[in-house]
């Protein structure tokens, strides 16, 4: 028994290019002339002169080589760390301690403190950057801030 007789269906396959009486003769349903009427042509992502989708969408995901990894922490975060006894208020808070206690990821190499939230304890903070509001809140609570200076590399 042949396989074709077992898979018999109610309609036969359309045979293109078999004369004008078939309805799919002459150009075989490909239209008239042009690039797409030829065989072996695939026009990927061409949208007929319309701006292609890959150019309409915004660019994302570029990571510049010179980007510095800066951990950003709010005063409210520091207060919650102290409240949950993850760090002690009398200890000096810096990026090294925060990484050791696994409060921030080790991929960060600089620290910036922002002023969102309130602080009650006297803190000793060593940081690379700090906002004006954070600085004023820590100093009014009686804390001490030490800013780390970046080593400048000068040529010549």
mmCIF file with all atom_site columns, C-alpha atoms in Angstrom:
data_model
loop_
_atom_site.group_PDB
_atom_site.id
_atom_site.type_symbol
_atom_site.label_atom_id
_atom_site.label_alt_id
_atom_site.label_comp_id
_atom_site.label_asym_id
_atom_site.label_entity_id
_atom_site.label_seq_id
_atom_site.pdbx_PDB_ins_code
_atom_site.Cartn_x
_atom_site.Cartn_y
_atom_site.Cartn_z
_atom_site.occupancy
_atom_site.B_iso_or_equiv
_atom_site.pdbx_formal_charge
_atom_site.auth_seq_id
_atom_site.auth_comp_id
_atom_site.auth_asym_id
_atom_site.auth_atom_id
_atom_site.pdbx_PDB_model_num
ATOM 1   C CA . UNK A 1 1   ? 0.000   0.000  0.000   1.00 0.00 ? 1   UNK A CA 1
ATOM 2   C CA . UNK A 1 2   ? 1.282   3.439  -0.862  1.00 0.00 ? 2   UNK A CA 1
ATOM 3   C CA . UNK A 1 3   ? 1.569   6.172  1.739   1.00 0.00 ? 3   UNK A CA 1
ATOM 4   C CA . UNK A 1 4   ? -0.268  8.652  -0.530  1.00 0.00 ? 4   UNK A CA 1
ATOM 5   C CA . UNK A 1 5   ? -3.446  6.588  -0.546  1.00 0.00 ? 5   UNK A CA 1
ATOM 6   C CA . UNK A 1 6   ? -3.516  6.479  3.264   1.00 0.00 ? 6   UNK A CA 1
ATOM 7   C CA . UNK A 1 7   ? -3.265  10.283 3.620   1.00 0.00 ? 7   UNK A CA 1
ATOM 8   C CA . UNK A 1 8   ? -5.932  11.040 1.024   1.00 0.00 ? 8   UNK A CA 1
ATOM 9   C CA . UNK A 1 9   ? -7.799  14.296 1.697   1.00 0.00 ? 9   UNK A CA 1
ATOM 10  C CA . UNK A 1 10  ? -10.791 15.962 0.126   1.00 0.00 ? 10  UNK A CA 1
ATOM 11  C CA . UNK A 1 11  ? -8.775  18.530 -1.812  1.00 0.00 ? 11  UNK A CA 1
ATOM 12  C CA . UNK A 1 12  ? -5.872  18.159 -4.169  1.00 0.00 ? 12  UNK A CA 1
ATOM 13  C CA . UNK A 1 13  ? -2.714  20.257 -3.988  1.00 0.00 ? 13  UNK A CA 1
ATOM 14  C CA . UNK A 1 14  ? -2.786  23.421 -6.115  1.00 0.00 ? 14  UNK A CA 1
ATOM 15  C CA . UNK A 1 15  ? -0.387  22.940 -9.004  1.00 0.00 ? 15  UNK A CA 1
ATOM 16  C CA . UNK A 1 16  ? 0.927   26.350 -9.978  1.00 0.00 ? 16  UNK A CA 1
ATOM 17  C CA . UNK A 1 17  ? 2.106   27.233 -13.484 1.00 0.00 ? 17  UNK A CA 1
ATOM 18  C CA . UNK A 1 18  ? -0.160  24.774 -15.312 1.00 0.00 ? 18  UNK A CA 1
ATOM 19  C CA . UNK A 1 19  ? -1.979  27.109 -17.695 1.00 0.00 ? 19  UNK A CA 1
ATOM 20  C CA . UNK A 1 20  ? -4.411  30.005 -17.390 1.00 0.00 ? 20  UNK A CA 1
ATOM 21  C CA . UNK A 1 21  ? -7.430  27.734 -16.881 1.00 0.00 ? 21  UNK A CA 1
ATOM 22  C CA . UNK A 1 22  ? -6.109  26.571 -13.493 1.00 0.00 ? 22  UNK A CA 1
ATOM 23  C CA . UNK A 1 23  ? -6.299  30.046 -11.964 1.00 0.00 ? 23  UNK A CA 1
ATOM 24  C CA . UNK A 1 24  ? -2.630  29.849 -10.958 1.00 0.00 ? 24  UNK A CA 1
ATOM 25  C CA . UNK A 1 25  ? -1.072  29.872 -14.403 1.00 0.00 ? 25  UNK A CA 1
ATOM 26  C CA . UNK A 1 26  ? 1.361   32.230 -16.124 1.00 0.00 ? 26  UNK A CA 1
ATOM 27  C CA . UNK A 1 27  ? 2.903   34.066 -13.141 1.00 0.00 ? 27  UNK A CA 1
ATOM 28  C CA . UNK A 1 28  ? 1.920   31.304 -10.685 1.00 0.00 ? 28  UNK A CA 1
ATOM 29  C CA . UNK A 1 29  ? 0.362   33.666 -8.141  1.00 0.00 ? 29  UNK A CA 1
ATOM 30  C CA . UNK A 1 30  ? 3.515   35.767 -7.776  1.00 0.00 ? 30  UNK A CA 1
ATOM 31  C CA . UNK A 1 31  ? 2.141   38.915 -9.375  1.00 0.00 ? 31  UNK A CA 1
ATOM 32  C CA . UNK A 1 32  ? 3.908   40.659 -12.223 1.00 0.00 ? 32  UNK A CA 1
ATOM 33  C CA . UNK A 1 33  ? 7.675   41.230 -12.554 1.00 0.00 ? 33  UNK A CA 1
ATOM 34  C CA . UNK A 1 34  ? 9.686   42.692 -9.693  1.00 0.00 ? 34  UNK A CA 1
ATOM 35  C CA . UNK A 1 35  ? 12.120  41.279 -7.198  1.00 0.00 ? 35  UNK A CA 1
ATOM 36  C CA . UNK A 1 36  ? 9.682   39.027 -5.368  1.00 0.00 ? 36  UNK A CA 1
ATOM 37  C CA . UNK A 1 37  ? 8.455   37.338 -8.527  1.00 0.00 ? 37  UNK A CA 1
ATOM 38  C CA . UNK A 1 38  ? 11.911  35.870 -9.050  1.00 0.00 ? 38  UNK A CA 1
ATOM 39  C CA . UNK A 1 39  ? 13.043  32.691 -7.375  1.00 0.00 ? 39  UNK A CA 1
ATOM 40  C CA . UNK A 1 40  ? 15.617  32.630 -4.589  1.00 0.00 ? 40  UNK A CA 1
ATOM 41  C CA . UNK A 1 41  ? 14.891  36.142 -3.291  1.00 0.00 ? 41  UNK A CA 1
ATOM 42  C CA . UNK A 1 42  ? 14.219  36.846 0.376   1.00 0.00 ? 42  UNK A CA 1
ATOM 43  C CA . UNK A 1 43  ? 13.907  40.417 1.569   1.00 0.00 ? 43  UNK A CA 1
ATOM 44  C CA . UNK A 1 44  ? 14.406  40.220 5.314   1.00 0.00 ? 44  UNK A CA 1
ATOM 45  C CA . UNK A 1 45  ? 13.148  43.170 7.368   1.00 0.00 ? 45  UNK A CA 1
ATOM 46  C CA . UNK A 1 46  ? 12.409  45.250 4.255   1.00 0.00 ? 46  UNK A CA 1
ATOM 47  C CA . UNK A 1 47  ? 9.124   47.071 4.741   1.00 0.00 ? 47  UNK A CA 1
ATOM 48  C CA . UNK A 1 48  ? 8.693   48.692 1.350   1.00 0.00 ? 48  UNK A CA 1
ATOM 49  C CA . UNK A 1 49  ? 10.356  51.998 2.146   1.00 0.00 ? 49  UNK A CA 1
ATOM 50  C CA . UNK A 1 50  ? 8.599   52.360 5.502   1.00 0.00 ? 50  UNK A CA 1
ATOM 51  C CA . UNK A 1 51  ? 11.015  52.907 8.379   1.00 0.00 ? 51  UNK A CA 1
ATOM 52  C CA . UNK A 1 52  ? 11.921  49.360 9.470   1.00 0.00 ? 52  UNK A CA 1
ATOM 53  C CA . UNK A 1 53  ? 10.905  48.106 12.889  1.00 0.00 ? 53  UNK A CA 1
ATOM 54  C CA . UNK A 1 54  ? 14.488  47.717 14.099  1.00 0.00 ? 54  UNK A CA 1
ATOM 55  C CA . UNK A 1 55  ? 15.080  51.412 13.354  1.00 0.00 ? 55  UNK A CA 1
ATOM 56  C CA . UNK A 1 56  ? 11.772  52.606 14.820  1.00 0.00 ? 56  UNK A CA 1
ATOM 57  C CA . UNK A 1 57  ? 12.461  51.062 18.228  1.00 0.00 ? 57  UNK A CA 1
ATOM 58  C CA . UNK A 1 58  ? 14.732  52.874 20.692  1.00 0.00 ? 58  UNK A CA 1
ATOM 59  C CA . UNK A 1 59  ? 18.247  51.623 21.316  1.00 0.00 ? 59  UNK A CA 1
ATOM 60  C CA . UNK A 1 60  ? 18.722  49.846 24.623  1.00 0.00 ? 60  UNK A CA 1
ATOM 61  C CA . UNK A 1 61  ? 21.354  47.953 26.533  1.00 0.00 ? 61  UNK A CA 1
ATOM 62  C CA . UNK A 1 62  ? 24.522  49.847 25.672  1.00 0.00 ? 62  UNK A CA 1
ATOM 63  C CA . UNK A 1 63  ? 27.035  49.749 28.490  1.00 0.00 ? 63  UNK A CA 1
ATOM 64  C CA . UNK A 1 64  ? 29.873  52.211 28.040  1.00 0.00 ? 64  UNK A CA 1
ATOM 65  C CA . UNK A 1 65  ? 33.383  51.042 28.887  1.00 0.00 ? 65  UNK A CA 1
ATOM 66  C CA . UNK A 1 66  ? 34.102  54.082 31.042  1.00 0.00 ? 66  UNK A CA 1
ATOM 67  C CA . UNK A 1 67  ? 30.996  53.673 33.196  1.00 0.00 ? 67  UNK A CA 1
ATOM 68  C CA . UNK A 1 68  ? 31.706  53.647 36.908  1.00 0.00 ? 68  UNK A CA 1
ATOM 69  C CA . UNK A 1 69  ? 29.745  51.268 39.100  1.00 0.00 ? 69  UNK A CA 1
ATOM 70  C CA . UNK A 1 70  ? 28.287  53.430 41.841  1.00 0.00 ? 70  UNK A CA 1
ATOM 71  C CA . UNK A 1 71  ? 26.118  51.964 44.595  1.00 0.00 ? 71  UNK A CA 1
ATOM 72  C CA . UNK A 1 72  ? 23.325  54.358 45.551  1.00 0.00 ? 72  UNK A CA 1
ATOM 73  C CA . UNK A 1 73  ? 21.966  54.154 49.091  1.00 0.00 ? 73  UNK A CA 1
ATOM 74  C CA . UNK A 1 74  ? 19.402  56.380 50.806  1.00 0.00 ? 74  UNK A CA 1
ATOM 75  C CA . UNK A 1 75  ? 19.572  57.455 54.440  1.00 0.00 ? 75  UNK A CA 1
ATOM 76  C CA . UNK A 1 76  ? 16.380  55.443 55.011  1.00 0.00 ? 76  UNK A CA 1
ATOM 77  C CA . UNK A 1 77  ? 18.256  52.302 53.869  1.00 0.00 ? 77  UNK A CA 1
ATOM 78  C CA . UNK A 1 78  ? 21.086  52.939 56.335  1.00 0.00 ? 78  UNK A CA 1
ATOM 79  C CA . UNK A 1 79  ? 18.525  53.522 59.110  1.00 0.00 ? 79  UNK A CA 1
ATOM 80  C CA . UNK A 1 80  ? 16.797  50.212 58.285  1.00 0.00 ? 80  UNK A CA 1
ATOM 81  C CA . UNK A 1 81  ? 20.177  48.386 58.296  1.00 0.00 ? 81  UNK A CA 1
ATOM 82  C CA . UNK A 1 82  ? 20.842  49.743 61.790  1.00 0.00 ? 82  UNK A CA 1
ATOM 83  C CA . UNK A 1 83  ? 17.288  48.951 62.937  1.00 0.00 ? 83  UNK A CA 1
ATOM 84  C CA . UNK A 1 84  ? 17.587  45.343 61.674  1.00 0.00 ? 84  UNK A CA 1
ATOM 85  C CA . UNK A 1 85  ? 21.033  45.079 63.348  1.00 0.00 ? 85  UNK A CA 1
ATOM 86  C CA . UNK A 1 86  ? 22.842  44.358 60.088  1.00 0.00 ? 86  UNK A CA 1
ATOM 87  C CA . UNK A 1 87  ? 25.307  47.160 60.850  1.00 0.00 ? 87  UNK A CA 1
ATOM 88  C CA . UNK A 1 88  ? 26.106  48.984 64.078  1.00 0.00 ? 88  UNK A CA 1
ATOM 89  C CA . UNK A 1 89  ? 25.591  52.740 64.411  1.00 0.00 ? 89  UNK A CA 1
ATOM 90  C CA . UNK A 1 90  ? 29.010  53.281 66.031  1.00 0.00 ? 90  UNK A CA 1
ATOM 91  C CA . UNK A 1 91  ? 30.870  51.493 63.183  1.00 0.00 ? 91  UNK A CA 1
ATOM 92  C CA . UNK A 1 92  ? 32.276  53.445 60.258  1.00 0.00 ? 92  UNK A CA 1
ATOM 93  C CA . UNK A 1 93  ? 30.025  52.894 57.234  1.00 0.00 ? 93  UNK A CA 1
ATOM 94  C CA . UNK A 1 94  ? 31.849  52.529 53.929  1.00 0.00 ? 94  UNK A CA 1
ATOM 95  C CA . UNK A 1 95  ? 31.569  50.481 50.749  1.00 0.00 ? 95  UNK A CA 1
ATOM 96  C CA . UNK A 1 96  ? 33.905  47.762 52.045  1.00 0.00 ? 96  UNK A CA 1
ATOM 97  C CA . UNK A 1 97  ? 31.724  47.062 55.104  1.00 0.00 ? 97  UNK A CA 1
ATOM 98  C CA . UNK A 1 98  ? 28.507  47.113 53.064  1.00 0.00 ? 98  UNK A CA 1
ATOM 99  C CA . UNK A 1 99  ? 29.953  44.563 50.614  1.00 0.00 ? 99  UNK A CA 1
ATOM 100 C CA . UNK A 1 100 ? 31.284  42.344 53.442  1.00 0.00 ? 100 UNK A CA 1
ATOM 101 C CA . UNK A 1 101 ? 27.851  42.300 55.130  1.00 0.00 ? 101 UNK A CA 1
ATOM 102 C CA . UNK A 1 102 ? 26.296  41.570 51.674  1.00 0.00 ? 102 UNK A CA 1
ATOM 103 C CA . UNK A 1 103 ? 24.069  44.647 51.851  1.00 0.00 ? 103 UNK A CA 1
ATOM 104 C CA . UNK A 1 104 ? 25.220  45.747 48.393  1.00 0.00 ? 104 UNK A CA 1
ATOM 105 C CA . UNK A 1 105 ? 26.601  43.792 45.461  1.00 0.00 ? 105 UNK A CA 1
ATOM 106 C CA . UNK A 1 106 ? 30.366  43.379 45.141  1.00 0.00 ? 106 UNK A CA 1
ATOM 107 C CA . UNK A 1 107 ? 30.291  44.699 41.560  1.00 0.00 ? 107 UNK A CA 1
ATOM 108 C CA . UNK A 1 108 ? 30.078  48.259 42.912  1.00 0.00 ? 108 UNK A CA 1
ATOM 109 C CA . UNK A 1 109 ? 33.337  50.112 43.501  1.00 0.00 ? 109 UNK A CA 1
ATOM 110 C CA . UNK A 1 110 ? 31.988  53.513 44.621  1.00 0.00 ? 110 UNK A CA 1
ATOM 111 C CA . UNK A 1 111 ? 29.302  54.671 47.019  1.00 0.00 ? 111 UNK A CA 1
ATOM 112 C CA . UNK A 1 112 ? 26.824  57.554 46.853  1.00 0.00 ? 112 UNK A CA 1
ATOM 113 C CA . UNK A 1 113 ? 24.484  58.474 49.678  1.00 0.00 ? 113 UNK A CA 1
ATOM 114 C CA . UNK A 1 114 ? 21.171  60.215 48.978  1.00 0.00 ? 114 UNK A CA 1
ATOM 115 C CA . UNK A 1 115 ? 18.959  62.089 51.431  1.00 0.00 ? 115 UNK A CA 1
ATOM 116 C CA . UNK A 1 116 ? 15.663  60.202 51.227  1.00 0.00 ? 116 UNK A CA 1
ATOM 117 C CA . UNK A 1 117 ? 14.473  59.364 54.751  1.00 0.00 ? 117 UNK A CA 1
ATOM 118 C CA . UNK A 1 118 ? 15.412  60.403 58.280  1.00 0.00 ? 118 UNK A CA 1
ATOM 119 C CA . UNK A 1 119 ? 18.348  59.436 60.493  1.00 0.00 ? 119 UNK A CA 1
ATOM 120 C CA . UNK A 1 120 ? 18.475  59.436 64.303  1.00 0.00 ? 120 UNK A CA 1
ATOM 121 C CA . UNK A 1 121 ? 21.905  57.977 65.074  1.00 0.00 ? 121 UNK A CA 1
ATOM 122 C CA . UNK A 1 122 ? 25.317  59.607 64.976  1.00 0.00 ? 122 UNK A CA 1
ATOM 123 C CA . UNK A 1 123 ? 27.079  58.011 62.044  1.00 0.00 ? 123 UNK A CA 1
ATOM 124 C CA . UNK A 1 124 ? 30.633  57.911 60.752  1.00 0.00 ? 124 UNK A CA 1
ATOM 125 C CA . UNK A 1 125 ? 30.400  57.620 56.972  1.00 0.00 ? 125 UNK A CA 1
ATOM 126 C CA . UNK A 1 126 ? 33.186  57.263 54.418  1.00 0.00 ? 126 UNK A CA 1
ATOM 127 C CA . UNK A 1 127 ? 31.792  57.737 50.917  1.00 0.00 ? 127 UNK A CA 1
ATOM 128 C CA . UNK A 1 128 ? 32.754  58.816 47.413  1.00 0.00 ? 128 UNK A CA 1
ATOM 129 C CA . UNK A 1 129 ? 29.714  61.033 46.783  1.00 0.00 ? 129 UNK A CA 1
ATOM 130 C CA . UNK A 1 130 ? 26.914  62.484 48.912  1.00 0.00 ? 130 UNK A CA 1
ATOM 131 C CA . UNK A 1 131 ? 23.925  64.698 48.171  1.00 0.00 ? 131 UNK A CA 1
ATOM 132 C CA . UNK A 1 132 ? 23.457  68.051 49.932  1.00 0.00 ? 132 UNK A CA 1
ATOM 133 C CA . UNK A 1 133 ? 20.288  66.911 51.699  1.00 0.00 ? 133 UNK A CA 1
ATOM 134 C CA . UNK A 1 134 ? 21.963  63.721 52.972  1.00 0.00 ? 134 UNK A CA 1
ATOM 135 C CA . UNK A 1 135 ? 24.973  65.680 54.184  1.00 0.00 ? 135 UNK A CA 1
ATOM 136 C CA . UNK A 1 136 ? 22.810  68.176 56.095  1.00 0.00 ? 136 UNK A CA 1
ATOM 137 C CA . UNK A 1 137 ? 20.663  65.412 57.672  1.00 0.00 ? 137 UNK A CA 1
ATOM 138 C CA . UNK A 1 138 ? 23.672  63.401 58.848  1.00 0.00 ? 138 UNK A CA 1
ATOM 139 C CA . UNK A 1 139 ? 25.448  66.485 60.214  1.00 0.00 ? 139 UNK A CA 1
ATOM 140 C CA . UNK A 1 140 ? 22.333  67.702 62.089  1.00 0.00 ? 140 UNK A CA 1
ATOM 141 C CA . UNK A 1 141 ? 22.088  64.242 63.698  1.00 0.00 ? 141 UNK A CA 1
ATOM 142 C CA . UNK A 1 142 ? 25.706  64.691 64.847  1.00 0.00 ? 142 UNK A CA 1
ATOM 143 C CA . UNK A 1 143 ? 27.352  62.420 62.302  1.00 0.00 ? 143 UNK A CA 1
ATOM 144 C CA . UNK A 1 144 ? 30.718  62.755 60.568  1.00 0.00 ? 144 UNK A CA 1
ATOM 145 C CA . UNK A 1 145 ? 31.188  62.465 56.802  1.00 0.00 ? 145 UNK A CA 1
ATOM 146 C CA . UNK A 1 146 ? 34.491  61.733 55.095  1.00 0.00 ? 146 UNK A CA 1
ATOM 147 C CA . UNK A 1 147 ? 34.611  62.151 51.329  1.00 0.00 ? 147 UNK A CA 1
ATOM 148 C CA . UNK A 1 148 ? 37.122  59.966 49.505  1.00 0.00 ? 148 UNK A CA 1
ATOM 149 C CA . UNK A 1 149 ? 39.099  61.814 46.851  1.00 0.00 ? 149 UNK A CA 1
ATOM 150 C CA . UNK A 1 150 ? 39.470  60.192 43.468  1.00 0.00 ? 150 UNK A CA 1
ATOM 151 C CA . UNK A 1 151 ? 43.065  59.701 42.337  1.00 0.00 ? 151 UNK A CA 1
ATOM 152 C CA . UNK A 1 152 ? 43.490  61.893 39.309  1.00 0.00 ? 152 UNK A CA 1
ATOM 153 C CA . UNK A 1 153 ? 45.627  60.464 36.549  1.00 0.00 ? 153 UNK A CA 1
ATOM 154 C CA . UNK A 1 154 ? 47.358  63.264 34.697  1.00 0.00 ? 154 UNK A CA 1
ATOM 155 C CA . UNK A 1 155 ? 49.322  62.693 31.531  1.00 0.00 ? 155 UNK A CA 1
ATOM 156 C CA . UNK A 1 156 ? 52.562  64.558 31.025  1.00 0.00 ? 156 UNK A CA 1
#
